[in-house]
Amino acid sequence: MELHDKTFIVTGGGSGLGAAVAREFVAAGAAVVLADVDVEGGTALASELGARACFSRCDVCNSDDVAAAIDHAHAEYGSLHGAVNCAGVATIMKTVGRDTVHDLAVFDQVLQINVVGTFNVIRLVAAAMQANPIEKSAERGIFINTASIAAFDGQMGQAAYAASKGAVVAMTLPIARDLAREGIRVVTIAPGPFKTPMMAQLPQEVQDSVGSQVPFPSRLGNPDEFARLARHIVENQMINGECIRIDGAIRMGPK
Ligand SMILES: NC(=O)c1ccc[n+]([C@@H]2O[C@H](COP(=O)([O-])OP(=O)(O)OC[C@H]3O[C@@H](n4cnc5c(N)ncnc54)[C@H](O)[C@@H]3O)[C@@H](O)[C@H]2O)c1
């Protein structure tokens, strides 16, 4: 599918990887609805990107919010060809500590946003895209999800995060199979450490240390490198039902 003149919802589009995808897609001639709970970041980027971007305040776990983002796409641009799911949260909490036990509400919240939220967007956007005319490429649309290498190499303190990203990887193939008849592809990207506000929560020396552990190139990923992979996935029809790591060959150790 070509990006030119297509419309995408980008969840988490107000920051980090989602913002980079929005920039890349708009530069390629697409329109984007930035669907994020971060009103400040989302509206600022929408006004920076101009007429082919708008902001829709959206908690991915809330079906009314997702429906409103879909309505925004149709009202502003008259079409919707997919969603790039970048909304997500990361927590670090050990299963048990010397005097602590993992808060179950925290575990549940991470699963809700990263897994249920991702699926909520897919199910509602897919339903809306069923009415799309079939493109020359025989496609109706595409979903790109964001997992993490924590799905495979979860570290200490990442039980909730790794479980959530493992679920995103695991649901990629069955959803791709569900939507194949509709001409809709589903692909997941599993990034290694990337230089975004989520990573910036960690102390600088930790960021430097993580970057230096990447075999090559020995640094954190730049969000535009993630965005260029997302663009390629849209444009390359044979990629479907798969999870692609983008990680400079890093395999995370226990901590
Ligand atoms: N940065 C990394 O190193 C890295 C590595 C692997 C995976 N990831 C994943 O990439 C995705 C993007 O992360 P990022 O690094 O750009 O982080 P980020 O914090 O910069 O951006 C995440 C965005 O998601 C939004 N968001 C959070 N909860 C939401 C909700 N319920 N509904 C809608 N929006 C919500 C936030 O407001 C924020 O704008 C996440 O799923 C993250 O787990 C990031």
PDB file of C-alpha atoms and ligand atoms in Angstrom:
ATOM      1  CA  MET A   1       0.000   0.000   0.000  1.00  0.00           C
ATOM      2  CA  GLU A   2       1.272   3.455  -0.846  1.00  0.00           C
ATOM      3  CA  LEU A   3       1.136   6.038   1.926  1.00  0.00           C
ATOM      4  CA  HIS A   4       0.186   8.928  -0.343  1.00  0.00           C
ATOM      5  CA  ASP A   5      -3.395  10.075   0.267  1.00  0.00           C
ATOM      6  CA  LYS A   6      -4.028   7.413   2.916  1.00  0.00           C
ATOM      7  CA  THR A   7      -5.210   8.064   6.468  1.00  0.00           C
ATOM      8  CA  PHE A   8      -3.896   6.435   9.639  1.00  0.00           C
ATOM      9  CA  ILE A   9      -4.649   6.629  13.325  1.00  0.00           C
ATOM     10  CA  VAL A  10      -1.389   6.740  15.268  1.00  0.00           C
ATOM     11  CA  THR A  11      -1.930   5.909  18.927  1.00  0.00           C
ATOM     12  CA  GLY A  12       0.628   7.378  21.262  1.00  0.00           C
ATOM     13  CA  GLY A  13       1.225   9.821  18.410  1.00  0.00           C
ATOM     14  CA  GLY A  14       1.978  12.694  20.754  1.00  0.00           C
ATOM     15  CA  SER A  15       5.424  11.417  21.736  1.00  0.00           C
ATOM     16  CA  GLY A  16       8.408   9.234  20.918  1.00  0.00           C
ATOM     17  CA  LEU A  17       7.974   6.456  18.372  1.00  0.00           C
ATOM     18  CA  GLY A  18       4.367   7.414  17.542  1.00  0.00           C
ATOM     19  CA  ALA A  19       5.347  11.029  16.877  1.00  0.00           C
ATOM     20  CA  ALA A  20       8.160   9.855  14.572  1.00  0.00           C
ATOM     21  CA  VAL A  21       5.721   7.633  12.646  1.00  0.00           C
ATOM     22  CA  ALA A  22       3.334  10.575  12.277  1.00  0.00           C
ATOM     23  CA  ARG A  23       6.150  12.750  10.883  1.00  0.00           C
ATOM     24  CA  GLU A  24       7.293  10.043   8.454  1.00  0.00           C
ATOM     25  CA  PHE A  25       3.779   9.265   7.211  1.00  0.00           C
ATOM     26  CA  VAL A  26       2.828  12.925   6.725  1.00  0.00           C
ATOM     27  CA  ALA A  27       6.115  13.507   4.850  1.00  0.00           C
ATOM     28  CA  ALA A  28       5.097  10.630   2.550  1.00  0.00           C
ATOM     29  CA  GLY A  29       1.759  12.272   1.790  1.00  0.00           C
ATOM     30  CA  ALA A  30      -0.507  10.499   4.280  1.00  0.00           C
ATOM     31  CA  ALA A  31      -2.839  12.065   6.842  1.00  0.00           C
ATOM     32  CA  VAL A  32      -2.684  11.104  10.512  1.00  0.00           C
ATOM     33  CA  VAL A  33      -4.972  11.290  13.510  1.00  0.00           C
ATOM     34  CA  LEU A  34      -2.792  11.557  16.608  1.00  0.00           C
ATOM     35  CA  ALA A  35      -4.719   9.550  19.210  1.00  0.00           C
ATOM     36  CA  ASP A  36      -3.184  10.112  22.617  1.00  0.00           C
ATOM     37  CA  VAL A  37      -4.049  10.914  26.226  1.00  0.00           C
ATOM     38  CA  ASP A  38      -1.288  13.554  26.115  1.00  0.00           C
ATOM     39  CA  VAL A  39      -3.260  16.601  24.971  1.00  0.00           C
ATOM     40  CA  GLU A  40      -0.282  18.975  25.098  1.00  0.00           C
ATOM     41  CA  GLY A  41       2.097  16.783  23.069  1.00  0.00           C
ATOM     42  CA  GLY A  42      -0.599  15.716  20.615  1.00  0.00           C
ATOM     43  CA  THR A  43      -1.939  19.180  19.831  1.00  0.00           C
ATOM     44  CA  ALA A  44       1.582  20.638  19.543  1.00  0.00           C
ATOM     45  CA  LEU A  45       2.630  18.014  16.998  1.00  0.00           C
ATOM     46  CA  ALA A  46      -0.659  18.301  15.087  1.00  0.00           C
ATOM     47  CA  SER A  47      -0.166  22.050  14.644  1.00  0.00           C
ATOM     48  CA  GLU A  48       3.502  21.522  13.666  1.00  0.00           C
ATOM     49  CA  LEU A  49       2.525  18.986  10.979  1.00  0.00           C
ATOM     50  CA  GLY A  50      -0.233  21.165   9.514  1.00  0.00           C
ATOM     51  CA  ALA A  51      -3.338  20.262   7.544  1.00  0.00           C
ATOM     52  CA  ARG A  52      -2.598  16.540   7.211  1.00  0.00           C
ATOM     53  CA  ALA A  53      -2.525  15.947  10.974  1.00  0.00           C
ATOM     54  CA  CYS A  54      -5.107  16.364  13.691  1.00  0.00           C
ATOM     55  CA  PHE A  55      -5.296  15.453  17.354  1.00  0.00           C
ATOM     56  CA  SER A  56      -7.984  13.296  18.938  1.00  0.00           C
ATOM     57  CA  ARG A  57      -7.853  12.923  22.715  1.00  0.00           C
ATOM     58  CA  CYS A  58      -8.008   9.159  23.093  1.00  0.00           C
ATOM     59  CA  ASP A  59      -7.431   6.610  25.826  1.00  0.00           C
ATOM     60  CA  VAL A  60      -6.942   3.416  23.818  1.00  0.00           C
ATOM     61  CA  CYS A  61      -8.774   1.446  26.522  1.00  0.00           C
ATOM     62  CA  ASN A  62     -11.905   3.564  26.073  1.00  0.00           C
ATOM     63  CA  SER A  63     -14.065   2.440  23.135  1.00  0.00           C
ATOM     64  CA  ASP A  64     -15.886   5.792  22.863  1.00  0.00           C
ATOM     65  CA  ASP A  65     -12.519   7.578  22.555  1.00  0.00           C
ATOM     66  CA  VAL A  66     -11.390   5.169  19.824  1.00  0.00           C
ATOM     67  CA  ALA A  67     -14.708   5.605  18.000  1.00  0.00           C
ATOM     68  CA  ALA A  68     -14.191   9.385  18.184  1.00  0.00           C
ATOM     69  CA  ALA A  69     -10.700   9.038  16.646  1.00  0.00           C
ATOM     70  CA  ILE A  70     -12.214   6.974  13.807  1.00  0.00           C
ATOM     71  CA  ASP A  71     -14.889   9.666  13.319  1.00  0.00           C
ATOM     72  CA  HIS A  72     -12.121  12.289  13.255  1.00  0.00           C
ATOM     73  CA  ALA A  73     -10.352  10.408  10.439  1.00  0.00           C
ATOM     74  CA  HIS A  74     -13.530  10.215   8.356  1.00  0.00           C
ATOM     75  CA  ALA A  75     -14.606  13.798   9.089  1.00  0.00           C
ATOM     76  CA  GLU A  76     -11.187  15.392   8.453  1.00  0.00           C
ATOM     77  CA  TYR A  77      -9.818  13.230   5.644  1.00  0.00           C
ATOM     78  CA  GLY A  78     -12.758  11.132   4.365  1.00  0.00           C
ATOM     79  CA  SER A  79     -10.987   7.789   4.781  1.00  0.00           C
ATOM     80  CA  LEU A  80      -9.160   5.444   7.146  1.00  0.00           C
ATOM     81  CA  HIS A  81      -6.581   2.869   6.043  1.00  0.00           C
ATOM     82  CA  GLY A  82      -5.133   1.603   9.290  1.00  0.00           C
ATOM     83  CA  ALA A  83      -3.662   2.218  12.675  1.00  0.00           C
ATOM     84  CA  VAL A  84      -0.151   2.287  14.051  1.00  0.00           C
ATOM     85  CA  ASN A  85      -0.375   1.284  17.697  1.00  0.00           C
ATOM     86  CA  CYS A  86       2.381   3.044  19.624  1.00  0.00           C
ATOM     87  CA  ALA A  87       0.489   3.920  22.827  1.00  0.00           C
ATOM     88  CA  GLY A  88       2.064   2.083  25.704  1.00  0.00           C
ATOM     89  CA  VAL A  89       3.426   2.269  29.208  1.00  0.00           C
ATOM     90  CA  ALA A  90       6.443   0.666  30.870  1.00  0.00           C
ATOM     91  CA  THR A  91       6.830  -0.102  34.547  1.00  0.00           C
ATOM     92  CA  ILE A  92       9.614  -1.666  36.554  1.00  0.00           C
ATOM     93  CA  MET A  93       8.485  -3.699  39.573  1.00  0.00           C
ATOM     94  CA  LYS A  94       9.901  -6.940  40.875  1.00  0.00           C
ATOM     95  CA  THR A  95       7.582  -9.869  41.560  1.00  0.00           C
ATOM     96  CA  VAL A  96       8.653  -9.754  45.203  1.00  0.00           C
ATOM     97  CA  GLY A  97      11.264  -7.677  47.009  1.00  0.00           C
ATOM     98  CA  ARG A  98      12.634  -8.058  50.509  1.00  0.00           C
ATOM     99  CA  ASP A  99       9.554  -6.336  51.987  1.00  0.00           C
ATOM    100  CA  THR A 100       7.384  -5.839  48.911  1.00  0.00           C
ATOM    101  CA  VAL A 101       5.090  -7.739  46.585  1.00  0.00           C
ATOM    102  CA  HIS A 102       4.195  -6.669  43.025  1.00  0.00           C
ATOM    103  CA  ASP A 103       1.108  -4.450  43.085  1.00  0.00           C
ATOM    104  CA  LEU A 104      -1.576  -6.340  41.144  1.00  0.00           C
ATOM    105  CA  ALA A 105      -3.255  -3.098  40.049  1.00  0.00           C
ATOM    106  CA  VAL A 106      -0.003  -2.042  38.340  1.00  0.00           C
ATOM    107  CA  PHE A 107       0.268  -5.392  36.557  1.00  0.00           C
ATOM    108  CA  ASP A 108      -3.359  -5.088  35.447  1.00  0.00           C
ATOM    109  CA  GLN A 109      -2.935  -1.497  34.195  1.00  0.00           C
ATOM    110  CA  VAL A 110       0.056  -2.391  32.019  1.00  0.00           C
ATOM    111  CA  LEU A 111      -1.886  -5.294  30.487  1.00  0.00           C
ATOM    112  CA  GLN A 112      -4.925  -3.042  29.968  1.00  0.00           C
ATOM    113  CA  ILE A 113      -3.083  -0.292  28.091  1.00  0.00           C
ATOM    114  CA  ASN A 114      -0.522  -2.353  26.175  1.00  0.00           C
ATOM    115  CA  VAL A 115      -2.668  -5.362  25.260  1.00  0.00           C
ATOM    116  CA  VAL A 116      -6.365  -4.578  25.680  1.00  0.00           C
ATOM    117  CA  GLY A 117      -5.868  -1.050  24.349  1.00  0.00           C
ATOM    118  CA  THR A 118      -4.003  -2.305  21.276  1.00  0.00           C
ATOM    119  CA  PHE A 119      -6.693  -4.891  20.583  1.00  0.00           C
ATOM    120  CA  ASN A 120      -9.470  -2.361  21.196  1.00  0.00           C
ATOM    121  CA  VAL A 121      -8.065  -0.091  18.485  1.00  0.00           C
ATOM    122  CA  ILE A 122      -7.614  -2.994  16.065  1.00  0.00           C
ATOM    123  CA  ARG A 123     -11.140  -4.374  16.504  1.00  0.00           C
ATOM    124  CA  LEU A 124     -12.885  -0.994  16.107  1.00  0.00           C
ATOM    125  CA  VAL A 125     -10.707   0.282  13.255  1.00  0.00           C
ATOM    126  CA  ALA A 126     -10.991  -3.074  11.437  1.00  0.00           C
ATOM    127  CA  ALA A 127     -14.787  -2.896  11.710  1.00  0.00           C
ATOM    128  CA  ALA A 128     -14.707   0.627  10.258  1.00  0.00           C
ATOM    129  CA  MET A 129     -12.354  -0.454   7.435  1.00  0.00           C
ATOM    130  CA  GLN A 130     -14.579  -3.318   6.284  1.00  0.00           C
ATOM    131  CA  ALA A 131     -16.512  -0.760   4.260  1.00  0.00           C
ATOM    132  CA  ASN A 132     -13.335   0.523   2.524  1.00  0.00           C
ATOM    133  CA  PRO A 133     -13.111   0.076  -1.230  1.00  0.00           C
ATOM    134  CA  ILE A 134     -10.382  -2.388  -2.208  1.00  0.00           C
ATOM    135  CA  GLU A 135      -7.175  -0.637  -3.309  1.00  0.00           C
ATOM    136  CA  LYS A 136      -5.313  -1.477  -6.525  1.00  0.00           C
ATOM    137  CA  SER A 137      -3.048  -3.601  -4.314  1.00  0.00           C
ATOM    138  CA  ALA A 138      -6.129  -5.653  -3.239  1.00  0.00           C
ATOM    139  CA  GLU A 139      -5.735  -4.210   0.263  1.00  0.00           C
ATOM    140  CA  ARG A 140      -8.228  -2.483   2.531  1.00  0.00           C
ATOM    141  CA  GLY A 141      -5.849  -1.525   5.306  1.00  0.00           C
ATOM    142  CA  ILE A 142      -3.035  -2.361   7.687  1.00  0.00           C
ATOM    143  CA  PHE A 143      -2.222  -2.470  11.402  1.00  0.00           C
ATOM    144  CA  ILE A 144       1.245  -2.024  12.835  1.00  0.00           C
ATOM    145  CA  ASN A 145       1.637  -2.788  16.533  1.00  0.00           C
ATOM    146  CA  THR A 146       4.516  -2.010  18.859  1.00  0.00           C
ATOM    147  CA  ALA A 147       5.787  -4.794  21.076  1.00  0.00           C
ATOM    148  CA  SER A 148       9.314  -4.751  22.544  1.00  0.00           C
ATOM    149  CA  ILE A 149      12.291  -7.060  22.706  1.00  0.00           C
ATOM    150  CA  ALA A 150      11.113  -7.496  26.333  1.00  0.00           C
ATOM    151  CA  ALA A 151       8.574  -9.896  24.795  1.00  0.00           C
ATOM    152  CA  PHE A 152      11.539 -12.268  24.318  1.00  0.00           C
ATOM    153  CA  ASP A 153      14.245 -11.041  26.724  1.00  0.00           C
ATOM    154  CA  GLY A 154      12.271  -9.654  29.662  1.00  0.00           C
ATOM    155  CA  GLN A 155      14.545  -8.376  32.420  1.00  0.00           C
ATOM    156  CA  MET A 156      14.185  -8.333  36.194  1.00  0.00           C
ATOM    157  CA  GLY A 157      11.273  -6.083  37.113  1.00  0.00           C
ATOM    158  CA  GLN A 158       9.635  -6.466  33.705  1.00  0.00           C
ATOM    159  CA  ALA A 159       7.074  -9.199  34.429  1.00  0.00           C
ATOM    160  CA  ALA A 160       4.077  -6.989  33.562  1.00  0.00           C
ATOM    161  CA  TYR A 161       5.757  -5.223  30.632  1.00  0.00           C
ATOM    162  CA  ALA A 162       7.163  -8.441  29.124  1.00  0.00           C
ATOM    163  CA  ALA A 163       3.809 -10.236  29.551  1.00  0.00           C
ATOM    164  CA  SER A 164       2.025  -7.389  27.796  1.00  0.00           C
ATOM    165  CA  LYS A 165       4.469  -7.241  24.896  1.00  0.00           C
ATOM    166  CA  GLY A 166       4.521 -11.036  24.592  1.00  0.00           C
ATOM    167  CA  ALA A 167       0.748 -10.879  24.195  1.00  0.00           C
ATOM    168  CA  VAL A 168       1.045  -8.258  21.455  1.00  0.00           C
ATOM    169  CA  VAL A 169       3.474 -10.546  19.592  1.00  0.00           C
ATOM    170  CA  ALA A 170       1.266 -13.607  20.142  1.00  0.00           C
ATOM    171  CA  MET A 171      -1.924 -11.991  18.863  1.00  0.00           C
ATOM    172  CA  THR A 172      -0.291 -10.734  15.651  1.00  0.00           C
ATOM    173  CA  LEU A 173      -0.687 -13.973  13.670  1.00  0.00           C
ATOM    174  CA  PRO A 174      -4.261 -14.857  14.719  1.00  0.00           C
ATOM    175  CA  ILE A 175      -5.487 -11.317  13.995  1.00  0.00           C
ATOM    176  CA  ALA A 176      -3.679 -11.335  10.619  1.00  0.00           C
ATOM    177  CA  ARG A 177      -5.483 -14.601   9.875  1.00  0.00           C
ATOM    178  CA  ASP A 178      -8.826 -13.147  11.026  1.00  0.00           C
ATOM    179  CA  LEU A 179      -8.443 -10.104   8.773  1.00  0.00           C
ATOM    180  CA  ALA A 180      -6.850 -11.765   5.733  1.00  0.00           C
ATOM    181  CA  ARG A 181     -10.177 -12.121   3.935  1.00  0.00           C
ATOM    182  CA  GLU A 182     -10.746  -8.401   4.367  1.00  0.00           C
ATOM    183  CA  GLY A 183      -7.400  -7.584   2.732  1.00  0.00           C
ATOM    184  CA  ILE A 184      -6.043  -6.160   5.990  1.00  0.00           C
ATOM    185  CA  ARG A 185      -2.479  -6.951   7.160  1.00  0.00           C
ATOM    186  CA  VAL A 186      -1.238  -7.043  10.746  1.00  0.00           C
ATOM    187  CA  VAL A 187       2.448  -6.633  11.599  1.00  0.00           C
ATOM    188  CA  THR A 188       4.228  -6.041  14.901  1.00  0.00           C
ATOM    189  CA  ILE A 189       7.545  -4.303  15.481  1.00  0.00           C
ATOM    190  CA  ALA A 190       9.625  -5.270  18.526  1.00  0.00           C
ATOM    191  CA  PRO A 191      12.048  -2.415  19.194  1.00  0.00           C
ATOM    192  CA  GLY A 192      15.174  -2.611  21.291  1.00  0.00           C
ATOM    193  CA  PRO A 193      16.074   0.490  23.304  1.00  0.00           C
ATOM    194  CA  PHE A 194      15.150   3.718  21.486  1.00  0.00           C
ATOM    195  CA  LYS A 195      15.822   7.321  22.439  1.00  0.00           C
ATOM    196  CA  THR A 196      12.338   8.552  23.406  1.00  0.00           C
ATOM    197  CA  PRO A 197      10.759  10.268  26.431  1.00  0.00           C
ATOM    198  CA  MET A 198       9.971   6.781  27.795  1.00  0.00           C
ATOM    199  CA  MET A 199      13.696   5.968  27.782  1.00  0.00           C
ATOM    200  CA  ALA A 200      14.495   9.448  29.147  1.00  0.00           C
ATOM    201  CA  GLN A 201      12.799   8.456  32.427  1.00  0.00           C
ATOM    202  CA  LEU A 202      15.940   6.438  33.145  1.00  0.00           C
ATOM    203  CA  PRO A 203      19.083   8.165  34.487  1.00  0.00           C
ATOM    204  CA  GLN A 204      21.521   9.269  31.750  1.00  0.00           C
ATOM    205  CA  GLU A 205      24.187   6.774  32.869  1.00  0.00           C
ATOM    206  CA  VAL A 206      21.671   3.924  32.536  1.00  0.00           C
ATOM    207  CA  GLN A 207      20.702   5.111  29.036  1.00  0.00           C
ATOM    208  CA  ASP A 208      24.381   5.312  28.070  1.00  0.00           C
ATOM    209  CA  SER A 209      25.015   1.854  29.466  1.00  0.00           C
ATOM    210  CA  VAL A 210      22.054   0.342  27.594  1.00  0.00           C
ATOM    211  CA  GLY A 211      23.169   2.014  24.358  1.00  0.00           C
ATOM    212  CA  SER A 212      26.707   0.702  24.749  1.00  0.00           C
ATOM    213  CA  GLN A 213      25.382  -2.866  25.131  1.00  0.00           C
ATOM    214  CA  VAL A 214      23.929  -2.790  21.598  1.00  0.00           C
ATOM    215  CA  PRO A 215      26.420  -4.770  19.452  1.00  0.00           C
ATOM    216  CA  PHE A 216      26.073  -2.602  16.328  1.00  0.00           C
ATOM    217  CA  PRO A 217      25.339   0.223  16.008  1.00  0.00           C
ATOM    218  CA  SER A 218      26.401   0.707  19.614  1.00  0.00           C
ATOM    219  CA  ARG A 219      23.822   3.310  20.634  1.00  0.00           C
ATOM    220  CA  LEU A 220      20.116   3.793  21.306  1.00  0.00           C
ATOM    221  CA  GLY A 221      17.849   3.662  18.281  1.00  0.00           C
ATOM    222  CA  ASN A 222      16.543   6.916  16.816  1.00  0.00           C
ATOM    223  CA  PRO A 223      12.746   7.154  16.528  1.00  0.00           C
ATOM    224  CA  ASP A 224      12.991   7.939  12.793  1.00  0.00           C
ATOM    225  CA  GLU A 225      14.620   4.495  12.276  1.00  0.00           C
ATOM    226  CA  PHE A 226      11.508   2.904  13.787  1.00  0.00           C
ATOM    227  CA  ALA A 227       9.303   5.146  11.628  1.00  0.00           C
ATOM    228  CA  ARG A 228      11.140   4.179   8.437  1.00  0.00           C
ATOM    229  CA  LEU A 229      10.526   0.491   9.231  1.00  0.00           C
ATOM    230  CA  ALA A 230       6.829   1.243   9.786  1.00  0.00           C
ATOM    231  CA  ARG A 231       6.749   2.970   6.399  1.00  0.00           C
ATOM    232  CA  HIS A 232       8.417   0.021   4.704  1.00  0.00           C
ATOM    233  CA  ILE A 233       5.912  -2.383   6.265  1.00  0.00           C
ATOM    234  CA  VAL A 234       3.017  -0.341   4.851  1.00  0.00           C
ATOM    235  CA  GLU A 235       4.640  -0.312   1.419  1.00  0.00           C
ATOM    236  CA  ASN A 236       5.662  -3.999   1.308  1.00  0.00           C
ATOM    237  CA  GLN A 237       2.581  -6.153   0.944  1.00  0.00           C
ATOM    238  CA  MET A 238       4.298  -9.481   1.595  1.00  0.00           C
ATOM    239  CA  ILE A 239       5.019  -8.640   5.227  1.00  0.00           C
ATOM    240  CA  ASN A 240       2.089  -9.948   7.249  1.00  0.00           C
ATOM    241  CA  GLY A 241       1.382 -11.834  10.485  1.00  0.00           C
ATOM    242  CA  GLU A 242       4.966 -11.348  11.646  1.00  0.00           C
ATOM    243  CA  CYS A 243       6.929  -9.654  14.404  1.00  0.00           C
ATOM    244  CA  ILE A 244      10.100  -7.831  13.323  1.00  0.00           C
ATOM    245  CA  ARG A 245      12.837  -6.944  15.806  1.00  0.00           C
ATOM    246  CA  ILE A 246      14.692  -3.654  15.299  1.00  0.00           C
ATOM    247  CA  ASP A 247      17.410  -3.760  17.907  1.00  0.00           C
ATOM    248  CA  GLY A 248      21.025  -3.634  16.597  1.00  0.00           C
ATOM    249  CA  ALA A 249      21.385  -7.313  17.629  1.00  0.00           C
ATOM    250  CA  ILE A 250      21.032  -6.661  21.372  1.00  0.00           C
ATOM    251  CA  ARG A 251      19.781  -9.499  23.576  1.00  0.00           C
ATOM    252  CA  MET A 252      18.982  -8.165  27.024  1.00  0.00           C
ATOM    253  CA  GLY A 253      20.541  -9.814  30.064  1.00  0.00           C
ATOM    254  CA  PRO A 254      18.714 -10.468  33.330  1.00  0.00           C
ATOM    255  CA  LYS A 255      19.224  -6.867  34.495  1.00  0.00           C
TER     256      LYS A 255
HETATM  257  N1  LIG B   1      11.531   3.668  23.705  1.00  0.00           N
HETATM  258  C1  LIG B   1      11.919   2.399  23.772  1.00  0.00           C
HETATM  259  O1  LIG B   1      13.086   2.085  24.035  1.00  0.00           O
HETATM  260  C2  LIG B   1      10.927   1.290  23.485  1.00  0.00           C
HETATM  261  C3  LIG B   1      11.430  -0.006  23.344  1.00  0.00           C
HETATM  262  C4  LIG B   1      10.545  -1.042  23.081  1.00  0.00           C
HETATM  263  C5  LIG B   1       9.205  -0.782  22.965  1.00  0.00           C
HETATM  264  N2  LIG B   1       8.736   0.483  23.111  1.00  0.00           N
HETATM  265  C6  LIG B   1       7.290   0.689  22.980  1.00  0.00           C
HETATM  266  O2  LIG B   1       7.055   1.681  22.022  1.00  0.00           O
HETATM  267  C7  LIG B   1       5.822   2.330  22.289  1.00  0.00           C
HETATM  268  C8  LIG B   1       6.062   3.831  22.257  1.00  0.00           C
HETATM  269  O3  LIG B   1       6.964   4.129  23.307  1.00  0.00           O
HETATM  270  P1  LIG B   1       7.808   5.473  23.354  1.00  0.00           P
HETATM  271  O4  LIG B   1       9.181   5.083  23.697  1.00  0.00           O
HETATM  272  O5  LIG B   1       7.535   6.297  22.150  1.00  0.00           O
HETATM  273  O6  LIG B   1       7.165   6.130  24.666  1.00  0.00           O
HETATM  274  P2  LIG B   1       6.574   7.563  24.959  1.00  0.00           P
HETATM  275  O7  LIG B   1       6.288   7.557  26.412  1.00  0.00           O
HETATM  276  O8  LIG B   1       7.437   8.613  24.371  1.00  0.00           O
HETATM  277  O9  LIG B   1       5.193   7.561  24.140  1.00  0.00           O
HETATM  278  C9  LIG B   1       4.117   6.772  24.538  1.00  0.00           C
HETATM  279  C10 LIG B   1       2.846   7.549  24.244  1.00  0.00           C
HETATM  280  O10 LIG B   1       1.725   6.712  24.575  1.00  0.00           O
HETATM  281  C11 LIG B   1       0.747   7.538  25.184  1.00  0.00           C
HETATM  282  N3  LIG B   1      -0.168   6.732  25.971  1.00  0.00           N
HETATM  283  C12 LIG B   1       0.079   6.097  27.150  1.00  0.00           C
HETATM  284  N4  LIG B   1      -1.036   5.494  27.584  1.00  0.00           N
HETATM  285  C13 LIG B   1      -2.008   5.758  26.666  1.00  0.00           C
HETATM  286  C14 LIG B   1      -3.379   5.402  26.556  1.00  0.00           C
HETATM  287  N5  LIG B   1      -3.998   4.664  27.485  1.00  0.00           N
HETATM  288  N6  LIG B   1      -4.057   5.816  25.463  1.00  0.00           N
HETATM  289  C15 LIG B   1      -3.456   6.573  24.516  1.00  0.00           C
HETATM  290  N7  LIG B   1      -2.170   6.956  24.575  1.00  0.00           N
HETATM  291  C16 LIG B   1      -1.461   6.539  25.639  1.00  0.00           C
HETATM  292  C17 LIG B   1       1.553   8.531  26.014  1.00  0.00           C
HETATM  293  O11 LIG B   1       0.771   9.661  26.362  1.00  0.00           O
HETATM  294  C18 LIG B   1       2.710   8.841  25.086  1.00  0.00           C
HETATM  295  O12 LIG B   1       2.414   9.933  24.246  1.00  0.00           O
HETATM  296  C19 LIG B   1       5.357   1.794  23.638  1.00  0.00           C
HETATM  297  O13 LIG B   1       4.388   0.790  23.412  1.00  0.00           O
HETATM  298  C20 LIG B   1       6.606   1.191  24.236  1.00  0.00           C
HETATM  299  O14 LIG B   1       6.314   0.142  25.125  1.00  0.00           O
HETATM  300  C21 LIG B   1       9.567   1.532  23.371  1.00  0.00           C
END
